[in-house]
Amino acid sequence: MSESLDPSSYRELLRRSLAEDLGAGDITTDTIVPAGRRARGQLIAKAPLVLAGIDPFLEVFRLLDPTAVAEIGRKDGEELLPGDSPVEVHALARSLLSGERVALNLLQRLSGVATLTRRFVREVARTGAQILDTRKTTPGLRGLEKYAVRVGGGRNHRKDLAEAVLIKENHIRMAGGVAAALEAMQPAKGRVAWMEIEVTNLDELRDALAHRPDDHSPIVILLDNMQPTQVRQAVEQVRHAEDGRRGPAYDPEKRIRLEASGGITLANVRQFADAGVDWISVGALTHSAPAVDLSFEIEPA
Amino acid sequence: MSESLDPSSYRELLRRSLAEDLGAGDITTDTIVPAGRRARGQLIAKAPLVLAGIDPFLEVFRLLDPTAVAEIGRKDGEELLPGDSPVEVHALARSLLSGERVALNLLQRLSGVATLTRRFVREVARTGAQILDTRKTTPGLRGLEKYAVRVGGGRNHRKDLAEAVLIKENHIRMAGGVAAALEAMQPAKGRVAWMEIEVTNLDELRDALAHRPDDHSPIVILLDNMQPTQVRQAVEQVRHAEDGRRGPAYDPEKRIRLEASGGITLANVRQFADAGVDWISVGALTHSAPAVDLSFEIEPA
Amino acid sequence: MSESLDPSSYRELLRRSLAEDLGAGDITTDTIVPAGRRARGQLIAKAPLVLAGIDPFLEVFRLLDPTAVAEIGRKDGEELLPGDSPVEVHALARSLLSGERVALNLLQRLSGVATLTRRFVREVARTGAQILDTRKTTPGLRGLEKYAVRVGGGRNHRKDLAEAVLIKENHIRMAGGVAAALEAMQPAKGRVAWMEIEVTNLDELRDALAHRPDDHSPIVILLDNMQPTQVRQAVEQVRHAEDGRRGPAYDPEKRIRLEASGGITLANVRQFADAGVDWISVGALTHSAPAVDLSFEIEPA
Amino acid sequence: MSESLDPSSYRELLRRSLAEDLGAGDITTDTIVPAGRRARGQLIAKAPLVLAGIDPFLEVFRLLDPTAVAEIGRKDGEELLPGDSPVEVHALARSLLSGERVALNLLQRLSGVATLTRRFVREVARTGAQILDTRKTTPGLRGLEKYAVRVGGGRNHRKDLAEAVLIKENHIRMAGGVAAALEAMQPAKGRVAWMEIEVTNLDELRDALAHRPDDHSPIVILLDNMQPTQVRQAVEQVRHAEDGRRGPAYDPEKRIRLEASGGITLANVRQFADAGVDWISVGALTHSAPAVDLSFEIEPA
Amino acid sequence: MSESLDPSSYRELLRRSLAEDLGAGDITTDTIVPAGRRARGQLIAKAPLVLAGIDPFLEVFRLLDPTAVAEIGRKDGEELLPGDSPVEVHALARSLLSGERVALNLLQRLSGVATLTRRFVREVARTGAQILDTRKTTPGLRGLEKYAVRVGGGRNHRKDLAEAVLIKENHIRMAGGVAAALEAMQPAKGRVAWMEIEVTNLDELRDALAHRPDDHSPIVILLDNMQPTQVRQAVEQVRHAEDGRRGPAYDPEKRIRLEASGGITLANVRQFADAGVDWISVGALTHSAPAVDLSFEIEPA
Amino acid sequence: MSESLDPSSYRELLRRSLAEDLGAGDITTDTIVPAGRRARGQLIAKAPLVLAGIDPFLEVFRLLDPTAVAEIGRKDGEELLPGDSPVEVHALARSLLSGERVALNLLQRLSGVATLTRRFVREVARTGAQILDTRKTTPGLRGLEKYAVRVGGGRNHRKDLAEAVLIKENHIRMAGGVAAALEAMQPAKGRVAWMEIEVTNLDELRDALAHRPDDHSPIVILLDNMQPTQVRQAVEQVRHAEDGRRGPAYDPEKRIRLEASGGITLANVRQFADAGVDWISVGALTHSAPAVDLSFEIEPA
């Protein structure tokens, strides 16, 4: 799970965003600023934040002006304080003025995701729990937002529907119950990165344990919308089941893992971590992270 | 209440979002649910919200299954309470299960924008002020998010850099001051929908009033990052200037309008409205609106 | 011969009909026929008929399989004999088998309407009378059935309550008589395609003639539930009234037209036509036309 | 198989039908009748008929005027004579006038279906045969028409393609014969309400009997387009086959049932019943039932 | 560079081509690749070429899978080198594999036309001559091939027999000579885009000049199957005739234009251009352009 | 594999081609030539060629004028020299003039395919190799072009994706290798005309031989883009494998066949034939055959 991004993965998004923002052309800039004039732009944090997305930020200006160059002082993942200036760009003045909004829109969003992730990660420090994202990402930004989660210290859940099996409530309803759904998945076992099933109460958990495929795909059980006390009981139940499996062939790498999700906030995340789950997934990391405040000050070179 | 959206404007975004989420294919669904099986999915509000984006929500399922049909009970712009079910979709079960996340991601975001806009609009009720969005939109979603702002009762600011002139601080710095920037815009007057200049204090406002182009484009002055008391003074200053222009040829339609922006929240927006500005623009409408909570329950047809 | 139909006007109806017929999925077809298998289906007339609705018939298969293609040998409006095959469809076998019933249900109904219309039109050949439909159409099929009437050689009466004024018996009763009803319509004159009033005897006809609005909307008098002999007297009475209006400003285009309706069958329609009316409207064209017999034979491609 | 209807199942259809008929608005009524005026409408039979659809009839007026009330004298399923008035509606005059056509169109059609069904049911009285409908229903009216068949005394065949397996001639052709088609259905046995296969001659019947799945789904054999004498032979052949199965484990509930279809009219239906079949299905019940004559007389309240 | 194409103009051709290539279904792909599996296909140039037909190429995959999306790097009209990859498609794996041949067949042909056209256009660079196509197009592909000629830099001759008058040798023979043919065309003058006559030697040219209609349709004379030296003489002869028409009313826009056709190759086209003709039409552009080499590499998503 | 064509297979194509070429009507012909006038047209070869497509050529004129008659002197497959006139048509002059281009466009293309095929066939004379076409045909002309290949002396490869299994490089890549692809095809063995797999080097050939299904479908191995020397080695390798299978049950009809494809030209085709392959497939036969030169001279009857 690498923390860098291939520029070819976001260049098309930047092109579309520029087309969207430029429309028939930036009439203000093109009228006020002569074509060949060069300038420098300084990125400035206006609030505490975790930086994420410096590369796509700069790529915007490179698309508008291939001669753009940058002095990079701070890297993705570093924490900035108000007034910090992580990067300075030198380029044609028009490209700085016309690209500013697109570049900032993306950077403020990605840094917002990284900043919120970092706060969740801090809350669960020194428990065994990891903070994960979900597939509740902005349409078109999946790869970038999952990168920002990693930058913030989080771990990525499935990148798409093909990476792992996750049997959710709707699948269970279509299959006719937890047992039937697990049964139907038999042919897929061993062919996927991991297999996971969502349960919403302790009875369903019992069913899932009873019908877990005895195979080589790691298995995860997702405890959805349970309270911390219930989660603690679920952890006990699973430990008990694991104890029953121990023996000479027991491979601790293949133990059942537990994930908590649903209704988790900065205020209560620690309780879930203390309850003993392995993973805590938080949709808000990507669907509701507020943008962080950054400005871009442009002046004559 | 608001213009509608042409499906061709968002169909490509939906295709890309599906490609992003499906990856190499939805292995869970394809294994559990047979190909020809049909089902129905019910959208359910889990919190109070203003609905926005029902059409693109449904279009996701139509892309996956051209025979998908919907029973639409509630329209964009209506306020839902928890438990309300605005729409039910009948389609191939696989298409409902595989399209759910993409469809919800967009709907939850757009309804989030509409919901936050509606709250701002409520706060300024019965003042003359209008709530506007900005260009701080999600990359790739400009048109949809601006639609959601209209659905929420807001007004759209520039849709792109070509729709109107807006001379911002960076332009002023490049031009060498307010007077020089306005001077440079002379050739564009009469050719754009409106012309606007950003000022950050009362001195700059005086400069802007002194050099305003005497032309047929409506003019707006943007008061950026000022406190409500300063804004009130600015309103006085502009009224005074307008009084000086009155005479037989005076056209009230062409009076100078004032916009406030920067640091505006639900807690203080009323103070800005009471100060007498015409427009209040709020970046958070699109860059920081939290997603609203909606679920999609799928069951056998 | 007749206007064509915009597919977007009936596509939603087809989607709903498919949802209605597929329910939870076509288990017979999905079990017997493999997914990628292609086949051809041949439409065959089993009785003499006038064809109407080939386009929506084909659209059903295109909704289920966008690659469906057709060889079209005969067009809407043509008369078929038993054994004639007007069209052949090539598509995925499953889409032909699962869509057959929905496609045929609509085609058999629309061709039934066209066939019955053609028979009425033949009966009044070489009289000045035209055969019209009514608003007694199948719920949800108004546009398609009115199209089938045109295909059969008939003329469309009002497509909806907004297209023209038609003062019926119930209106007259609510208004308190023919004279009062016509008086009330004065403000609408000149604003509608035409104005019409229903009378049920010669006294009401006299009233209607006496109070006809002297305006620019063409006027029609509907003789409801009268016998052919009475109708003949009504025609005389109107001709007499018209003669009284002749003079230098007389515009024959604006003469009063007469419509007969109520109790009209294939056996007596000629008598009404011979009595001299302009229009004969027949509810049975759309509310009681028997479906015509067509089959769809599917075999391996 | 209940005989009542959930209003939510037809409300959307009524809304569509009203939109279709009202177009830009009922100009006649809105001009002649003042907004607040109330009236009463009396439904009157003009011919003998079996009533079906009183609830949707009234719902039309409730949609236009939530204060509409009715006095209901006769219920669905009762036989009316000319002049009988089964219901009276009190509501805003405009809603009665503007809703009349939509309400009647549906009621006349559904009562037409019930009336024709009742006539077929009478013909086969005191034989063991039941009259069934088919899937040859009006697009969008499946549920309502199948209800009208029940009201008339008939039994419903499959409500959609998912309720039961029915292997028709086209399936047999695609599978390569009766035996191959039945073989392909093996995996579905036990999972569907019943399993049925269409045969068109006694040879195919023999094949079907030879390859019938020995399972728990009830089985039906559909004799398509056979003459009554052939049908009688088929009945013998099946009885003979059944006799061969008798023994201690024989369950008469699971005996093979026979259905006749194709070319069945009021004139010959008794012959098919006398030949000994269990079911007789008649497409004309829904695709060719003539509308029955009912009028709605509105007068000042 | 050139007008674009409306997808509705070629969608039916693509459907037919798919039906033709799929036959009873792609048994190889349907057996090897599971239904929901997604993949990406990369188009790769294997030789230098001018790209034409990217939109219909992609539409093939959209017909097979409405969720197909593309990353388009190069546009119609651009010149590719071996190894260049102008487009990447993401879609269901089956749709990529089953649509590949149809999509490539069209793209290789259209790019072949554009590539050959570009070579002819290059040969006549900086002469006044334009390269035109003819009506010698592939049956069913007229519109697409004429588009490819424009993409290559050529100009379109008549799109069909209705766009302009062109009196060819066979017409002249039926009319009884050049003079009689031109005489017969008098009634059409002024009603067509332009009028043209084919001559095969200098005597016929003289006749054509003597009888040219004195009207407002532009006139063109087609020199068919002449050698460059003869063409040069014809150019002189026409210039001389034009000189005789000069005067105050002379409109140079209406001067006679000359077209050369017949036996024109890449080796001799420059000689015809240097001889002074306005248009050079080349049947080979569409009837004999070799397909260019492009491959489509498909791999798991 | 018959060499004649059913007119119903190309009549629709001719209708489309005529519609495409006639547009709003042939204004030149209709103005110059009176409606009832008859004429004769003589087809004349302008270069050496193999004739193919006389029937569709004549059918064009029959569609325009059902009274058209022909005197046919030479048949499809015969070789013509310049000046030869294989057919003369007598019909309405307008139909000859208006149909000429469509008729010639098809004939010149099909004869072009037959002529090029004949040249390849000549090159491999008296080797055991056969020349085959591919699926690289003109969209919409598959059947006609495959006919022209037969006329030229070639053999047809798969007519569509359903006729035989051919596992190509893209399938192998999706399956994860030659062995996995052949494994996946097991269920299809015995159900298809033949099974073929593409290999690009000797290692893949070894894999294919090792995993060949031991069944009743004939098997072919396609050597793609190999040099003649490599092909010769492949032939040896296969012969060796065959020798290993010999025994009492050996059926020489079921021996493995080898096909060469890719980069084959008139200059090198003999080398491939001499290397010992059974089949040589050449895409250029249909995608790049130049049209042959034929003219149609029309004169008064």
Short mmCIF file of C-alpha atoms in Angstrom, two decimals, chain B:
data_model
loop_
_atom_site.label_atom_id
_atom_site.label_comp_id
_atom_site.label_asym_id
_atom_site.label_seq_id
_atom_site.Cartn_x
_atom_site.Cartn_y
_atom_site.Cartn_z
CA MET B 1 -38.22 26.08 -8.04
CA SER B 2 -35.09 25.46 -10.02
CA GLU B 3 -33.91 24.54 -13.46
CA SER B 4 -33.51 20.89 -14.17
CA LEU B 5 -30.43 19.07 -15.39
CA ASP B 6 -29.76 17.54 -18.77
CA PRO B 7 -28.80 13.88 -18.21
CA SER B 8 -26.13 14.13 -20.88
CA SER B 9 -24.33 16.59 -18.60
CA TYR B 10 -23.67 13.99 -15.90
CA ARG B 11 -23.85 10.63 -17.68
CA GLU B 12 -20.12 10.52 -18.35
CA LEU B 13 -19.38 11.30 -14.67
CA LEU B 14 -21.60 8.40 -13.68
CA ARG B 15 -19.85 6.06 -16.12
CA ARG B 16 -16.49 7.03 -14.67
CA SER B 17 -17.70 6.63 -11.11
CA LEU B 18 -19.01 3.19 -11.94
CA ALA B 19 -15.73 2.18 -13.58
CA GLU B 20 -13.92 3.46 -10.48
CA ASP B 21 -16.10 1.49 -8.08
CA LEU B 22 -16.55 -1.69 -10.10
CA GLY B 23 -12.86 -2.20 -10.81
CA ALA B 24 -12.53 -5.70 -12.19
CA GLY B 25 -16.19 -6.43 -11.30
CA ASP B 26 -18.44 -6.81 -8.24
CA ILE B 27 -17.39 -10.27 -7.16
CA THR B 28 -19.67 -10.42 -4.14
CA THR B 29 -22.84 -9.65 -6.04
CA ASP B 30 -21.95 -11.67 -9.13
CA THR B 31 -21.37 -14.74 -7.00
CA ILE B 32 -24.41 -14.45 -4.73
CA VAL B 33 -27.12 -13.20 -7.11
CA PRO B 34 -28.16 -14.90 -10.40
CA ALA B 35 -28.01 -12.78 -13.58
CA GLY B 36 -31.72 -12.45 -14.43
CA ARG B 37 -33.03 -11.95 -10.90
CA ARG B 38 -34.94 -8.70 -10.30
CA ALA B 39 -35.34 -6.76 -7.08
CA ARG B 40 -36.55 -3.48 -5.69
CA GLY B 41 -34.55 -0.93 -3.77
CA GLN B 42 -36.07 1.64 -1.47
CA LEU B 43 -34.28 4.87 -0.73
CA ILE B 44 -34.77 5.90 2.90
CA ALA B 45 -33.86 9.14 4.64
CA LYS B 46 -32.09 8.53 7.96
CA ALA B 47 -32.01 12.21 9.00
CA PRO B 48 -33.84 15.43 8.09
CA LEU B 49 -32.60 16.67 4.71
CA VAL B 50 -33.37 18.55 1.50
CA LEU B 51 -33.41 16.13 -1.40
CA ALA B 52 -31.21 16.90 -4.45
CA GLY B 53 -30.05 14.62 -7.23
CA ILE B 54 -32.82 12.08 -7.71
CA ASP B 55 -32.30 12.07 -11.49
CA PRO B 56 -28.58 11.21 -11.48
CA PHE B 57 -29.28 8.73 -8.67
CA LEU B 58 -31.71 6.88 -10.95
CA GLU B 59 -29.53 7.25 -14.03
CA VAL B 60 -26.85 5.09 -12.35
CA PHE B 61 -29.26 2.17 -12.32
CA ARG B 62 -30.46 2.86 -15.86
CA LEU B 63 -26.86 2.69 -17.07
CA LEU B 64 -26.46 -0.73 -15.48
CA ASP B 65 -29.93 -1.91 -16.55
CA PRO B 66 -31.88 -0.04 -19.24
CA THR B 67 -35.12 -1.57 -17.98
CA ALA B 68 -34.85 0.00 -14.52
CA VAL B 69 -37.98 1.89 -13.49
CA ALA B 70 -38.73 4.07 -10.52
CA GLU B 71 -41.69 5.12 -8.45
CA ILE B 72 -40.87 8.68 -7.55
CA GLY B 73 -42.77 10.03 -4.56
CA ARG B 74 -40.78 13.14 -3.66
CA LYS B 75 -38.96 15.66 -5.81
CA ASP B 76 -35.69 17.53 -5.61
CA GLY B 77 -36.10 20.43 -3.22
CA GLU B 78 -38.56 18.72 -0.89
CA GLU B 79 -37.66 18.35 2.79
CA LEU B 80 -37.59 14.79 4.08
CA LEU B 81 -37.83 13.47 7.61
CA PRO B 82 -36.13 10.31 8.89
CA GLY B 83 -38.00 7.27 7.56
CA ASP B 84 -39.35 9.04 4.47
CA SER B 85 -38.88 7.03 1.30
CA PRO B 86 -38.73 9.37 -1.70
CA VAL B 87 -38.16 6.79 -4.39
CA GLU B 88 -38.28 3.06 -5.13
CA VAL B 89 -36.35 1.44 -7.97
CA HIS B 90 -37.24 -1.82 -9.74
CA ALA B 91 -34.42 -3.40 -11.73
CA LEU B 92 -32.11 -6.37 -12.07
CA ALA B 93 -30.92 -7.25 -8.57
CA ARG B 94 -27.27 -7.15 -9.66
CA SER B 95 -27.62 -3.63 -10.98
CA LEU B 96 -29.18 -2.41 -7.73
CA LEU B 97 -26.48 -4.00 -5.60
CA SER B 98 -23.54 -2.99 -7.81
CA GLY B 99 -24.77 0.57 -8.44
CA GLU B 100 -25.90 1.39 -4.90
CA ARG B 101 -22.69 2.98 -3.62
CA VAL B 102 -22.08 5.18 -6.68
CA ALA B 103 -25.70 6.32 -6.71
CA LEU B 104 -25.73 7.07 -2.98
CA ASN B 105 -22.34 8.79 -2.95
CA LEU B 106 -23.61 11.37 -5.40
CA LEU B 107 -27.08 11.76 -3.88
CA GLN B 108 -25.78 12.12 -0.32
CA ARG B 109 -23.33 14.79 -1.42
CA LEU B 110 -25.79 16.80 -3.51
CA SER B 111 -28.49 16.57 -0.86
CA GLY B 112 -25.85 17.67 1.66
CA VAL B 113 -25.20 20.78 -0.43
CA ALA B 114 -28.92 21.52 -0.78
CA THR B 115 -29.54 20.94 2.92
CA LEU B 116 -26.78 23.29 4.05
CA THR B 117 -27.88 25.92 1.52
CA ARG B 118 -31.45 25.75 2.79
CA ARG B 119 -30.23 26.40 6.35
CA PHE B 120 -28.33 29.50 5.26
CA VAL B 121 -31.31 30.70 3.23
CA ARG B 122 -33.56 30.31 6.28
CA GLU B 123 -31.20 32.38 8.40
CA VAL B 124 -31.50 35.41 6.10
CA ALA B 125 -35.24 35.12 5.56
CA ARG B 126 -37.01 38.44 5.08
CA THR B 127 -33.81 40.45 4.59
CA GLY B 128 -33.03 41.49 1.03
CA ALA B 129 -29.91 39.31 0.96
CA GLN B 130 -29.42 36.28 -1.25
CA ILE B 131 -27.17 33.29 -0.48
CA LEU B 132 -24.69 32.45 -3.28
CA ASP B 133 -22.23 29.67 -3.89
CA THR B 134 -18.64 30.11 -5.11
CA ARG B 135 -16.28 28.32 -7.50
CA LYS B 136 -15.00 26.25 -4.54
CA THR B 137 -16.74 23.16 -5.88
CA THR B 138 -15.64 19.54 -6.00
CA PRO B 139 -13.47 18.85 -9.07
CA GLY B 140 -15.73 17.39 -11.75
CA LEU B 141 -19.01 18.22 -9.98
CA ARG B 142 -19.34 21.96 -10.67
CA GLY B 143 -22.62 21.72 -12.61
CA LEU B 144 -24.27 19.26 -10.22
CA GLU B 145 -23.27 21.13 -7.08
CA LYS B 146 -24.45 24.46 -8.49
CA TYR B 147 -27.75 22.75 -9.29
CA ALA B 148 -27.97 21.53 -5.68
CA VAL B 149 -27.42 25.09 -4.45
CA ARG B 150 -30.37 26.25 -6.57
CA VAL B 151 -32.45 23.35 -5.25
CA GLY B 152 -31.64 24.51 -1.72
CA GLY B 153 -32.85 28.01 -2.52
CA GLY B 154 -29.51 29.66 -3.21
CA ARG B 155 -28.37 31.63 -6.21
CA ASN B 156 -25.42 30.72 -8.39
CA HIS B 157 -22.39 32.96 -8.56
CA ARG B 158 -20.17 32.67 -11.68
CA LYS B 159 -20.37 29.20 -13.21
CA ASP B 160 -16.85 29.61 -14.61
CA LEU B 161 -14.14 32.15 -15.27
CA ALA B 162 -15.78 33.26 -18.51
CA GLU B 163 -19.21 34.19 -17.22
CA ALA B 164 -18.23 37.44 -15.52
CA VAL B 165 -15.26 39.55 -14.60
CA LEU B 166 -14.19 39.25 -10.97
CA ILE B 167 -11.03 41.15 -10.09
CA LYS B 168 -9.63 39.50 -7.00
CA GLU B 169 -6.81 40.45 -4.67
CA ASN B 170 -4.24 38.57 -6.71
CA HIS B 171 -5.27 40.44 -9.86
CA ILE B 172 -5.05 43.75 -8.02
CA ARG B 173 -1.58 42.87 -6.80
CA MET B 174 -0.50 41.96 -10.34
CA ALA B 175 -2.03 45.13 -11.77
CA GLY B 176 -0.53 47.38 -9.10
CA GLY B 177 -3.67 48.51 -7.31
CA VAL B 178 -7.42 48.85 -7.58
CA ALA B 179 -7.33 51.86 -9.89
CA ALA B 180 -4.91 50.22 -12.33
CA ALA B 181 -6.90 47.00 -12.37
CA LEU B 182 -10.18 48.77 -13.14
CA GLU B 183 -8.43 50.83 -15.79
CA ALA B 184 -7.18 47.65 -17.47
CA MET B 185 -10.73 46.28 -17.63
CA GLN B 186 -12.07 49.16 -19.73
CA PRO B 187 -11.94 47.21 -23.02
CA ALA B 188 -14.10 44.41 -21.57
CA LYS B 189 -16.95 46.62 -20.39
CA GLY B 190 -20.29 45.86 -21.98
CA ARG B 191 -19.09 42.43 -23.11
CA VAL B 192 -19.68 40.46 -19.92
CA ALA B 193 -22.69 39.50 -17.82
CA TRP B 194 -21.42 41.59 -14.94
CA MET B 195 -18.20 43.02 -13.58
CA GLU B 196 -17.07 42.62 -10.02
CA ILE B 197 -14.10 43.71 -7.91
CA GLU B 198 -12.92 42.44 -4.54
CA VAL B 199 -11.94 44.97 -1.85
CA THR B 200 -10.67 44.17 1.63
CA ASN B 201 -11.04 47.53 3.37
CA LEU B 202 -12.80 50.87 3.13
CA ASP B 203 -9.89 52.55 1.39
CA GLU B 204 -9.95 50.08 -1.44
CA LEU B 205 -13.70 50.50 -1.59
CA ARG B 206 -13.23 54.26 -2.05
CA ASP B 207 -10.75 53.58 -4.86
CA ALA B 208 -13.14 51.17 -6.53
CA LEU B 209 -16.00 53.67 -6.37
CA ALA B 210 -13.78 56.41 -7.76
CA HIS B 211 -12.69 54.34 -10.78
CA ARG B 212 -15.80 52.38 -11.51
CA PRO B 213 -16.34 52.04 -15.24
CA ASP B 214 -19.21 54.21 -16.41
CA ASP B 215 -20.73 51.52 -18.59
CA HIS B 216 -23.57 49.15 -19.13
CA SER B 217 -22.30 46.09 -17.32
CA PRO B 218 -23.86 45.80 -13.88
CA ILE B 219 -21.19 46.23 -11.23
CA VAL B 220 -20.73 44.37 -7.96
CA ILE B 221 -18.24 45.10 -5.19
CA LEU B 222 -17.12 42.13 -3.13
CA LEU B 223 -16.29 42.92 0.50
CA ASP B 224 -13.86 40.17 1.43
CA ASN B 225 -13.17 39.10 5.00
CA MET B 226 -14.70 42.19 6.60
CA GLN B 227 -16.54 42.22 9.93
CA PRO B 228 -20.30 43.03 9.94
CA THR B 229 -19.67 46.53 11.38
CA GLN B 230 -17.23 47.33 8.57
CA VAL B 231 -19.69 45.91 6.09
CA ARG B 232 -22.35 48.27 7.44
CA GLN B 233 -20.00 51.22 6.88
CA ALA B 234 -19.30 50.03 3.36
CA VAL B 235 -23.02 49.87 2.67
CA GLU B 236 -23.37 53.48 3.84
CA GLN B 237 -20.44 54.58 1.68
CA VAL B 238 -21.94 52.97 -1.42
CA ARG B 239 -25.39 54.46 -0.76
CA HIS B 240 -23.81 57.86 -0.47
CA ALA B 241 -22.01 57.35 -3.79
CA GLU B 242 -25.23 56.21 -5.43
CA ASP B 243 -27.08 59.30 -4.14
CA GLY B 244 -24.49 61.40 -5.92
CA ARG B 245 -25.31 59.71 -9.23
CA ARG B 246 -29.05 60.21 -9.03
CA GLY B 247 -30.55 62.44 -11.61
CA PRO B 248 -32.93 62.17 -14.57
CA ALA B 249 -30.77 59.44 -16.24
CA TYR B 250 -30.36 57.34 -13.09
CA ASP B 251 -31.27 53.69 -13.62
CA PRO B 252 -31.83 51.89 -10.30
CA GLU B 253 -31.29 48.58 -12.11
CA LYS B 254 -27.69 49.59 -12.59
CA ARG B 255 -26.96 50.55 -9.01
CA ILE B 256 -23.82 49.13 -7.45
CA ARG B 257 -24.46 45.88 -5.64
CA LEU B 258 -22.49 44.63 -2.63
CA GLU B 259 -21.42 41.11 -1.89
CA ALA B 260 -19.98 39.86 1.39
CA SER B 261 -17.70 36.84 1.57
CA GLY B 262 -15.13 35.23 3.86
CA GLY B 263 -15.65 33.79 7.32
CA ILE B 264 -19.40 33.57 7.02
CA THR B 265 -21.12 30.87 9.11
CA LEU B 266 -24.64 29.93 10.08
CA ALA B 267 -24.00 31.76 13.36
CA ASN B 268 -23.11 35.13 11.83
CA VAL B 269 -24.75 35.16 8.39
CA ARG B 270 -27.77 37.08 9.68
CA GLN B 271 -25.53 39.95 10.83
CA PHE B 272 -24.15 40.29 7.30
CA ALA B 273 -27.63 40.22 5.83
CA ASP B 274 -28.83 42.85 8.30
CA ALA B 275 -25.89 45.02 7.37
CA GLY B 276 -27.55 45.56 4.02
CA VAL B 277 -25.55 43.62 1.42
CA ASP B 278 -27.27 42.17 -1.65
CA TRP B 279 -25.32 38.94 -1.92
CA ILE B 280 -23.62 36.69 0.62
CA SER B 281 -21.35 34.04 -0.86
CA VAL B 282 -20.43 30.96 1.16
CA GLY B 283 -17.70 28.59 0.00
CA ALA B 284 -18.70 26.00 2.58
CA LEU B 285 -21.95 25.31 0.68
CA THR B 286 -19.93 23.22 -1.73
CA HIS B 287 -16.53 22.59 -0.16
CA SER B 288 -17.59 21.56 3.32
CA ALA B 289 -21.23 20.44 3.31
CA PRO B 290 -21.39 17.16 5.22
CA ALA B 291 -23.02 14.29 3.32
CA VAL B 292 -26.56 13.58 4.52
CA ASP B 293 -27.59 10.15 5.69
CA LEU B 294 -29.67 8.07 3.25
CA SER B 295 -29.84 4.31 2.91
CA PHE B 296 -30.94 2.04 0.10
CA GLU B 297 -32.70 -1.14 1.13
CA ILE B 298 -32.79 -3.86 -1.49
CA GLU B 299 -35.05 -6.85 -1.36
CA PRO B 300 -36.39 -9.52 -3.73
CA ALA B 301 -39.02 -8.19 -6.19
#
